[in-house]
RNA sequence: CGGGACGUAGCUCAGCCCGGUAGAGCACUUGGUUUGGGACCAAGACGUCGCAGGUUCAAAUCCUGUCGUCCCGACCA
C-alpha cells in the first residue's frame, strides 16, 4: 500500500473534545472521525485494525467450537416482550417505527433472537451442545456516550450464545469461552484479566468480566495481590469491615435525644454528639420494583446497589424521593431509622447488611425530624426481614481467599462471559427432547466482546508520548517503509518498492510512505500512527550499503541492503510469535 | 436527569469582563528557497462569531431562550 493512495489524516494538535489519551490518539492518528456524540466513522487505518481484531476473534471462536452466524440488527418487539426485557432494558433500547406505524427495536444484544432460532431448530439432545456467534453492530441508547469508542451509541460486538443439555455441559461451554477470551486478548497484545462479575439485567448466576487495567476505565476492580481473588466492585466481597461492629450493651431501651439540624453521618460524629460513624445505622429508602424497602448499612459503609439488586432479585431499583420518604416514615432524610416502634408503616420490608448483625449501642434516626435514638440494639429493637452482604468493599479489607489486604484499581471491561441458565430458553420455549423423551429448556450461556472498545483499549494500553505503539498482531500495517527521497527512479524509492513486494510475498503488510514530505514529518507521522517497524531508506545510509530498521519505541539497527527483506521478515515473525500465546 | 465548562476559519485558540468594521498559529492555494526529526520567505483564499429572539444609534461582546459538544454524577447488558 502506498501512503499517498490511502487516507490517513493525522493531526498535529490534540482535538479539544477528546479527554483521554486513547481517544485523542484515535483522532490524531487518523483512525476515526466523529459524526456526532457516540457515532464514529472508521477511516482506512482504523478499519484495518478493526478487521485484524475481528480475525483474531474469529480464529479463536472457531477453535473453541463456535459457529458463526449473522442475526438481524432490526428486531420485532414481541420477542422482547416475551423475554420481559422490553420493560427492564427499555432504558437502552432504540425503538423505531415503520411506515405501517409498527414498532421495532434496534438490537442492543441478541439473546432473544438466538433463543428464537434455537426454539425452532434445536429439538434434540443429539444437536447439543451448540455455540453460535456473530460479529455485528449493536445499538444502545447510552445516557452518556463518552471517551470515543469506549461507550458509544453504535458499536461493534462479538456475541456468542451456547446451548447445552445439562448444567455441567453449560459449565464446559462457559470455560471454553473463558479460555478463548484469555487467548484472544493475549493475541491482541492486551493485558486483560478475568474478574468475578455481577450479572445485572442480563440475568444468570455466574459471570466473569475481562478487564484491562487503566486509570480511565469505568470499572473498579477489587483484587488480591496473590492473584487468588479479583472481582468487580459491584460483586466483590471481603472478610468484612476493618473495624468491628459495636456489640457492648449500653442500656435497657433506645433513648431519644434531640439533634436539631443534624442530617448527616459526619454531623452526628462531630461535637457535641461524638457518635462515630461505626456506631451509626444508615437507613436508606429505595423503591424496588415499585415497592418501598428500607436498607440498613453501618454508618461508615456505603451501599452497593448492584448487590442490593442481585440479593433482593429486584429488577428496577431507585432511591425514594424526599416526598415518598416523608409519606413512608414521617420524617425527612437525615432523621430516618428502622427501629420497629418508630415505624409508621411496620410492614415495609427491612434489609440489613451483615456487618450490622448483633450490633448494640448503635445510634439511628428516630423518624422524627431533629431527633435520633441511641442505645439501639439491632436484635432487640429492629425487625430485619433479611440479612445480606450489601456493603461496598473498601481498600485494605481482608481478602476472603488469603486474608491479605485487598487493593482496588480502575479498569476497562472488554469482555464478559455469563452462565445464563434457562432464563431465556424457558421464556422463549427453547426446549429439546432428551434421551428418555422428556422435554427440557436448554441451558444457556452468553459471551460478549466489545470489538471497537477492545481496539481503543489497546491504544489506551499501548502508547507513549509520540503516539500509538501497536502490537504487530493488530497494527494497521506491520511495517512502514520510509524512503527519504521519493523521486520515482531514485535509489531509495526503487529499493522501497522492491522491499514492499518482497514483504507482500512473505505475507507481511507494509505501507510505503511515498509522500514528498521532509523526513521529520514522515518520522513523526509513522510514530503517531504507531507502525511496529519502520524501515528508513536514506541516501546517507544507502551510500554505506545499509538500510535502517527502527522498531517503534526501540533502537535503530543498520542492516546490509541485501539482507533487508530477510531481516524485516525475521523481526516480524519473532514479534508475532511473542503474541501467539 | 442534576452539577460544571465550552461553542469564533478545516484544527488549536485569542478577542467578550469594559459594545464601535473579525484576529493569531497550524493546515490549505501559488511562487521561490530548502530537504535525516512536524522548514523558511512572499503572496493568497478561507467566517451568516452554533441558532433564535431581545436591549442598543451600534452586539462575537450585554440579556433571554434554544441546540450541540465535553467533563463529573445519576444511569448503564
PDB file of N, CA and C (backbone and C1' of nucleotides) in Angstrom, chain A residues 71-96 102-116 134 136-141 155 157 159 161 201-203 315 420 423-424 427-428 446, chain B residues 76-77:
ATOM      1  N   UNK A  71     -27.118 -12.257  12.683  1.00  0.00           N
ATOM      2  CA  UNK A  71     -28.532 -12.046  13.014  1.00  0.00           C
ATOM      3  C   UNK A  71     -28.934 -10.622  12.643  1.00  0.00           C
ATOM      4  N   UNK A  72     -30.239 -10.374  12.527  1.00  0.00           N
ATOM      5  CA  UNK A  72     -30.689  -9.024  12.166  1.00  0.00           C
ATOM      6  C   UNK A  72     -30.432  -8.036  13.300  1.00  0.00           C
ATOM      7  N   UNK A  73     -30.067  -6.816  12.920  1.00  0.00           N
ATOM      8  CA  UNK A  73     -29.940  -5.767  13.926  1.00  0.00           C
ATOM      9  C   UNK A  73     -31.324  -5.214  14.261  1.00  0.00           C
ATOM     10  N   UNK A  74     -32.206  -5.246  13.251  1.00  0.00           N
ATOM     11  CA  UNK A  74     -33.575  -4.757  13.449  1.00  0.00           C
ATOM     12  C   UNK A  74     -34.438  -5.921  13.926  1.00  0.00           C
ATOM     13  N   UNK A  75     -35.104  -5.730  15.048  1.00  0.00           N
ATOM     14  CA  UNK A  75     -35.801  -6.858  15.668  1.00  0.00           C
ATOM     15  C   UNK A  75     -37.251  -6.515  16.016  1.00  0.00           C
ATOM     16  N   UNK A  76     -38.119  -7.499  15.920  1.00  0.00           N
ATOM     17  CA  UNK A  76     -39.521  -7.267  16.304  1.00  0.00           C
ATOM     18  C   UNK A  76     -39.638  -7.159  17.822  1.00  0.00           C
ATOM     19  N   UNK A  77     -40.587  -6.358  18.296  1.00  0.00           N
ATOM     20  CA  UNK A  77     -40.648  -6.152  19.742  1.00  0.00           C
ATOM     21  C   UNK A  77     -41.246  -7.343  20.482  1.00  0.00           C
ATOM     22  N   UNK A  78     -41.975  -8.208  19.777  1.00  0.00           N
ATOM     23  CA  UNK A  78     -42.687  -9.251  20.530  1.00  0.00           C
ATOM     24  C   UNK A  78     -41.726 -10.190  21.268  1.00  0.00           C
ATOM     25  N   UNK A  79     -40.552 -10.476  20.661  1.00  0.00           N
ATOM     26  CA  UNK A  79     -39.640 -11.366  21.377  1.00  0.00           C
ATOM     27  C   UNK A  79     -39.069 -10.667  22.622  1.00  0.00           C
ATOM     28  N   UNK A  80     -38.989  -9.353  22.540  1.00  0.00           N
ATOM     29  CA  UNK A  80     -38.512  -8.600  23.718  1.00  0.00           C
ATOM     30  C   UNK A  80     -39.573  -8.567  24.808  1.00  0.00           C
ATOM     31  N   UNK A  81     -40.817  -8.518  24.385  1.00  0.00           N
ATOM     32  CA  UNK A  81     -41.893  -8.570  25.380  1.00  0.00           C
ATOM     33  C   UNK A  81     -41.942  -9.956  26.015  1.00  0.00           C
ATOM     34  N   UNK A  82     -41.695 -10.953  25.177  1.00  0.00           N
ATOM     35  CA  UNK A  82     -41.731 -12.328  25.678  1.00  0.00           C
ATOM     36  C   UNK A  82     -40.638 -12.586  26.724  1.00  0.00           C
ATOM     37  N   UNK A  83     -39.463 -12.030  26.505  1.00  0.00           N
ATOM     38  CA  UNK A  83     -38.374 -12.263  27.458  1.00  0.00           C
ATOM     39  C   UNK A  83     -38.505 -11.370  28.680  1.00  0.00           C
ATOM     40  N   UNK A  84     -39.401 -10.390  28.581  1.00  0.00           N
ATOM     41  CA  UNK A  84     -39.584  -9.487  29.717  1.00  0.00           C
ATOM     42  C   UNK A  84     -38.634  -8.304  29.690  1.00  0.00           C
ATOM     43  N   UNK A  85     -37.771  -8.263  28.656  1.00  0.00           N
ATOM     44  CA  UNK A  85     -36.792  -7.181  28.663  1.00  0.00           C
ATOM     45  C   UNK A  85     -37.252  -5.926  27.924  1.00  0.00           C
ATOM     46  N   UNK A  86     -38.448  -5.984  27.313  1.00  0.00           N
ATOM     47  CA  UNK A  86     -38.936  -4.771  26.664  1.00  0.00           C
ATOM     48  C   UNK A  86     -39.071  -3.678  27.717  1.00  0.00           C
ATOM     49  N   UNK A  87     -39.414  -4.089  28.952  1.00  0.00           N
ATOM     50  CA  UNK A  87     -39.512  -3.129  30.052  1.00  0.00           C
ATOM     51  C   UNK A  87     -38.170  -2.942  30.757  1.00  0.00           C
ATOM     52  N   UNK A  88     -37.542  -4.077  31.140  1.00  0.00           N
ATOM     53  CA  UNK A  88     -36.360  -3.937  32.001  1.00  0.00           C
ATOM     54  C   UNK A  88     -35.164  -3.328  31.281  1.00  0.00           C
ATOM     55  N   UNK A  89     -35.120  -3.470  29.967  1.00  0.00           N
ATOM     56  CA  UNK A  89     -33.984  -2.911  29.237  1.00  0.00           C
ATOM     57  C   UNK A  89     -34.389  -1.675  28.456  1.00  0.00           C
ATOM     58  N   UNK A  90     -35.584  -1.139  28.732  1.00  0.00           N
ATOM     59  CA  UNK A  90     -36.110  -0.061  27.893  1.00  0.00           C
ATOM     60  C   UNK A  90     -35.210   1.165  27.910  1.00  0.00           C
ATOM     61  N   UNK A  91     -34.432   1.320  28.978  1.00  0.00           N
ATOM     62  CA  UNK A  91     -33.537   2.470  29.058  1.00  0.00           C
ATOM     63  C   UNK A  91     -32.512   2.522  27.949  1.00  0.00           C
ATOM     64  N   UNK A  92     -32.092   1.366  27.418  1.00  0.00           N
ATOM     65  CA  UNK A  92     -31.054   1.377  26.392  1.00  0.00           C
ATOM     66  C   UNK A  92     -31.580   1.008  25.011  1.00  0.00           C
ATOM     67  N   UNK A  93     -32.871   0.692  24.928  1.00  0.00           N
ATOM     68  CA  UNK A  93     -33.433   0.246  23.644  1.00  0.00           C
ATOM     69  C   UNK A  93     -33.692   1.416  22.698  1.00  0.00           C
ATOM     70  N   UNK A  94     -33.154   1.317  21.500  1.00  0.00           N
ATOM     71  CA  UNK A  94     -33.546   2.244  20.448  1.00  0.00           C
ATOM     72  C   UNK A  94     -34.784   1.658  19.796  1.00  0.00           C
ATOM     73  N   UNK A  95     -35.857   2.444  19.765  1.00  0.00           N
ATOM     74  CA  UNK A  95     -37.081   1.956  19.146  1.00  0.00           C
ATOM     75  C   UNK A  95     -37.316   2.734  17.864  1.00  0.00           C
ATOM     76  N   UNK A  96     -37.751   2.041  16.847  1.00  0.00           N
ATOM     77  CA  UNK A  96     -38.050   2.707  15.576  1.00  0.00           C
ATOM     78  C   UNK A  96     -39.438   2.291  15.118  1.00  0.00           C
ATOM     79  N   UNK A 102     -45.744   0.371  12.947  1.00  0.00           N
ATOM     80  CA  UNK A 102     -45.386  -0.744  13.826  1.00  0.00           C
ATOM     81  C   UNK A 102     -44.019  -0.460  14.450  1.00  0.00           C
ATOM     82  N   UNK A 103     -43.868  -0.840  15.719  1.00  0.00           N
ATOM     83  CA  UNK A 103     -42.625  -0.561  16.420  1.00  0.00           C
ATOM     84  C   UNK A 103     -41.617  -1.702  16.306  1.00  0.00           C
ATOM     85  N   UNK A 104     -40.333  -1.337  16.237  1.00  0.00           N
ATOM     86  CA  UNK A 104     -39.239  -2.284  16.158  1.00  0.00           C
ATOM     87  C   UNK A 104     -38.145  -1.872  17.138  1.00  0.00           C
ATOM     88  N   UNK A 105     -37.208  -2.770  17.342  1.00  0.00           N
ATOM     89  CA  UNK A 105     -36.098  -2.495  18.245  1.00  0.00           C
ATOM     90  C   UNK A 105     -34.795  -2.642  17.460  1.00  0.00           C
ATOM     91  N   UNK A 106     -33.860  -1.716  17.655  1.00  0.00           N
ATOM     92  CA  UNK A 106     -32.514  -1.904  17.119  1.00  0.00           C
ATOM     93  C   UNK A 106     -31.728  -2.676  18.175  1.00  0.00           C
ATOM     94  N   UNK A 107     -31.252  -3.855  17.818  1.00  0.00           N
ATOM     95  CA  UNK A 107     -30.735  -4.793  18.805  1.00  0.00           C
ATOM     96  C   UNK A 107     -29.567  -4.277  19.627  1.00  0.00           C
ATOM     97  N   UNK A 108     -29.725  -4.236  20.948  1.00  0.00           N
ATOM     98  CA  UNK A 108     -28.607  -3.914  21.826  1.00  0.00           C
ATOM     99  C   UNK A 108     -27.826  -5.182  22.177  1.00  0.00           C
ATOM    100  N   UNK A 109     -28.409  -6.330  21.874  1.00  0.00           N
ATOM    101  CA  UNK A 109     -27.832  -7.640  22.166  1.00  0.00           C
ATOM    102  C   UNK A 109     -28.798  -8.654  21.560  1.00  0.00           C
ATOM    103  N   UNK A 110     -28.449  -9.932  21.558  1.00  0.00           N
ATOM    104  CA  UNK A 110     -29.238 -10.854  20.730  1.00  0.00           C
ATOM    105  C   UNK A 110     -29.718 -12.130  21.420  1.00  0.00           C
ATOM    106  N   UNK A 111     -29.853 -12.125  22.721  1.00  0.00           N
ATOM    107  CA  UNK A 111     -30.368 -13.319  23.399  1.00  0.00           C
ATOM    108  C   UNK A 111     -31.735 -13.724  22.847  1.00  0.00           C
ATOM    109  N   UNK A 112     -32.593 -12.716  22.637  1.00  0.00           N
ATOM    110  CA  UNK A 112     -33.953 -13.007  22.179  1.00  0.00           C
ATOM    111  C   UNK A 112     -33.941 -13.664  20.787  1.00  0.00           C
ATOM    112  N   UNK A 113     -33.128 -13.096  19.885  1.00  0.00           N
ATOM    113  CA  UNK A 113     -33.117 -13.603  18.516  1.00  0.00           C
ATOM    114  C   UNK A 113     -32.546 -15.022  18.474  1.00  0.00           C
ATOM    115  N   UNK A 114     -31.411 -15.215  19.136  1.00  0.00           N
ATOM    116  CA  UNK A 114     -30.775 -16.534  19.039  1.00  0.00           C
ATOM    117  C   UNK A 114     -31.627 -17.589  19.742  1.00  0.00           C
ATOM    118  N   UNK A 115     -32.304 -17.183  20.810  1.00  0.00           N
ATOM    119  CA  UNK A 115     -33.127 -18.165  21.518  1.00  0.00           C
ATOM    120  C   UNK A 115     -34.360 -18.540  20.682  1.00  0.00           C
ATOM    121  N   UNK A 116     -34.875 -17.571  19.917  1.00  0.00           N
ATOM    122  CA  UNK A 116     -35.967 -17.883  18.997  1.00  0.00           C
ATOM    123  C   UNK A 116     -35.503 -18.890  17.952  1.00  0.00           C
ATOM    124  N   UNK A 134     -21.604 -14.215  16.463  1.00  0.00           N
ATOM    125  CA  UNK A 134     -21.617 -13.274  15.347  1.00  0.00           C
ATOM    126  C   UNK A 134     -20.777 -12.059  15.736  1.00  0.00           C
ATOM    127  N   UNK A 136     -21.119  -8.130  15.029  1.00  0.00           N
ATOM    128  CA  UNK A 136     -22.203  -7.332  14.473  1.00  0.00           C
ATOM    129  C   UNK A 136     -22.354  -6.006  15.197  1.00  0.00           C
ATOM    130  N   UNK A 137     -22.979  -5.069  14.528  1.00  0.00           N
ATOM    131  CA  UNK A 137     -23.210  -3.751  15.118  1.00  0.00           C
ATOM    132  C   UNK A 137     -24.332  -3.816  16.141  1.00  0.00           C
ATOM    133  N   UNK A 138     -24.087  -3.219  17.284  1.00  0.00           N
ATOM    134  CA  UNK A 138     -25.105  -3.148  18.335  1.00  0.00           C
ATOM    135  C   UNK A 138     -25.500  -1.697  18.545  1.00  0.00           C
ATOM    136  N   UNK A 139     -26.733  -1.511  18.971  1.00  0.00           N
ATOM    137  CA  UNK A 139     -27.231  -0.161  19.226  1.00  0.00           C
ATOM    138  C   UNK A 139     -27.676  -0.042  20.675  1.00  0.00           C
ATOM    139  N   UNK A 140     -27.142   0.926  21.374  1.00  0.00           N
ATOM    140  CA  UNK A 140     -27.593   1.153  22.749  1.00  0.00           C
ATOM    141  C   UNK A 140     -27.767   2.646  22.970  1.00  0.00           C
ATOM    142  N   UNK A 141     -28.921   2.976  23.518  1.00  0.00           N
ATOM    143  CA  UNK A 141     -29.215   4.385  23.778  1.00  0.00           C
ATOM    144  C   UNK A 141     -28.536   4.771  25.082  1.00  0.00           C
ATOM    145  N   UNK A 155     -21.913   0.343  18.175  1.00  0.00           N
ATOM    146  CA  UNK A 155     -20.563  -0.216  18.296  1.00  0.00           C
ATOM    147  C   UNK A 155     -20.545  -1.653  17.802  1.00  0.00           C
ATOM    148  N   UNK A 157     -19.694  -5.550  18.220  1.00  0.00           N
ATOM    149  CA  UNK A 157     -19.584  -6.511  19.298  1.00  0.00           C
ATOM    150  C   UNK A 157     -19.523  -7.928  18.728  1.00  0.00           C
ATOM    151  N   UNK A 159     -20.745 -11.385  19.839  1.00  0.00           N
ATOM    152  CA  UNK A 159     -21.569 -12.015  20.868  1.00  0.00           C
ATOM    153  C   UNK A 159     -21.774 -13.482  20.517  1.00  0.00           C
ATOM    154  N   UNK A 161     -23.508 -17.367  21.948  1.00  0.00           N
ATOM    155  CA  UNK A 161     -24.562 -17.935  22.792  1.00  0.00           C
ATOM    156  C   UNK A 161     -24.452 -19.452  22.752  1.00  0.00           C
ATOM    157  N   UNK A 201     -28.859  -6.793  34.522  1.00  0.00           N
ATOM    158  CA  UNK A 201     -30.167  -7.037  33.910  1.00  0.00           C
ATOM    159  C   UNK A 201     -30.156  -8.274  33.021  1.00  0.00           C
ATOM    160  N   UNK A 202     -28.963  -8.664  32.553  1.00  0.00           N
ATOM    161  CA  UNK A 202     -28.902  -9.784  31.622  1.00  0.00           C
ATOM    162  C   UNK A 202     -29.279 -11.096  32.303  1.00  0.00           C
ATOM    163  N   UNK A 203     -29.137 -11.134  33.610  1.00  0.00           N
ATOM    164  CA  UNK A 203     -29.567 -12.309  34.355  1.00  0.00           C
ATOM    165  C   UNK A 203     -28.506 -13.379  34.420  1.00  0.00           C
ATOM    166  N   UNK A 315     -35.680  -5.923  39.895  1.00  0.00           N
ATOM    167  CA  UNK A 315     -35.247  -5.629  38.537  1.00  0.00           C
ATOM    168  C   UNK A 315     -34.971  -4.134  38.371  1.00  0.00           C
ATOM    169  N   UNK A 420     -26.024 -18.291  31.766  1.00  0.00           N
ATOM    170  CA  UNK A 420     -27.377 -17.753  31.856  1.00  0.00           C
ATOM    171  C   UNK A 420     -28.360 -18.712  32.508  1.00  0.00           C
ATOM    172  N   UNK A 423     -33.109 -19.007  31.897  1.00  0.00           N
ATOM    173  CA  UNK A 423     -33.971 -17.827  31.920  1.00  0.00           C
ATOM    174  C   UNK A 423     -34.614 -17.547  30.556  1.00  0.00           C
ATOM    175  N   UNK A 424     -33.779 -17.491  29.506  1.00  0.00           N
ATOM    176  CA  UNK A 424     -34.317 -17.158  28.179  1.00  0.00           C
ATOM    177  C   UNK A 424     -34.932 -18.366  27.489  1.00  0.00           C
ATOM    178  N   UNK A 427     -38.475 -18.737  28.755  1.00  0.00           N
ATOM    179  CA  UNK A 427     -39.420 -17.715  28.301  1.00  0.00           C
ATOM    180  C   UNK A 427     -39.693 -17.809  26.805  1.00  0.00           C
ATOM    181  N   UNK A 428     -38.712 -18.242  26.033  1.00  0.00           N
ATOM    182  CA  UNK A 428     -38.890 -18.274  24.574  1.00  0.00           C
ATOM    183  C   UNK A 428     -39.007 -19.709  24.058  1.00  0.00           C
ATOM    184  N   UNK A 446     -23.953 -16.798  27.586  1.00  0.00           N
ATOM    185  CA  UNK A 446     -23.721 -15.782  26.571  1.00  0.00           C
ATOM    186  C   UNK A 446     -22.403 -15.078  26.852  1.00  0.00           C
TER     187      UNK A 446
ATOM    188  P     C B  76     -29.190   1.248  36.136  1.00  0.00           P
ATOM    189  O5'   C B  76     -28.321   0.972  34.840  1.00  0.00           O
ATOM    190  C5'   C B  76     -28.921   0.970  33.553  1.00  0.00           C
ATOM    191  C4'   C B  76     -27.857   0.803  32.501  1.00  0.00           C
ATOM    192  C3'   C B  76     -26.927  -0.390  32.705  1.00  0.00           C
ATOM    193  O3'   C B  76     -27.500  -1.597  32.262  1.00  0.00           O
ATOM    194  C1'   C B  76     -25.660   1.524  32.217  1.00  0.00           C
ATOM    195  P     A B  77     -27.230  -2.933  33.041  1.00  0.00           P
ATOM    196  O5'   A B  77     -26.049  -3.618  32.245  1.00  0.00           O
ATOM    197  C5'   A B  77     -25.538  -4.858  32.689  1.00  0.00           C
ATOM    198  C4'   A B  77     -25.260  -5.714  31.489  1.00  0.00           C
ATOM    199  C3'   A B  77     -24.302  -5.076  30.467  1.00  0.00           C
ATOM    200  O3'   A B  77     -23.510  -6.106  29.900  1.00  0.00           O
ATOM    201  C1'   A B  77     -26.354  -5.560  29.437  1.00  0.00           C
TER     202        A B  77
END
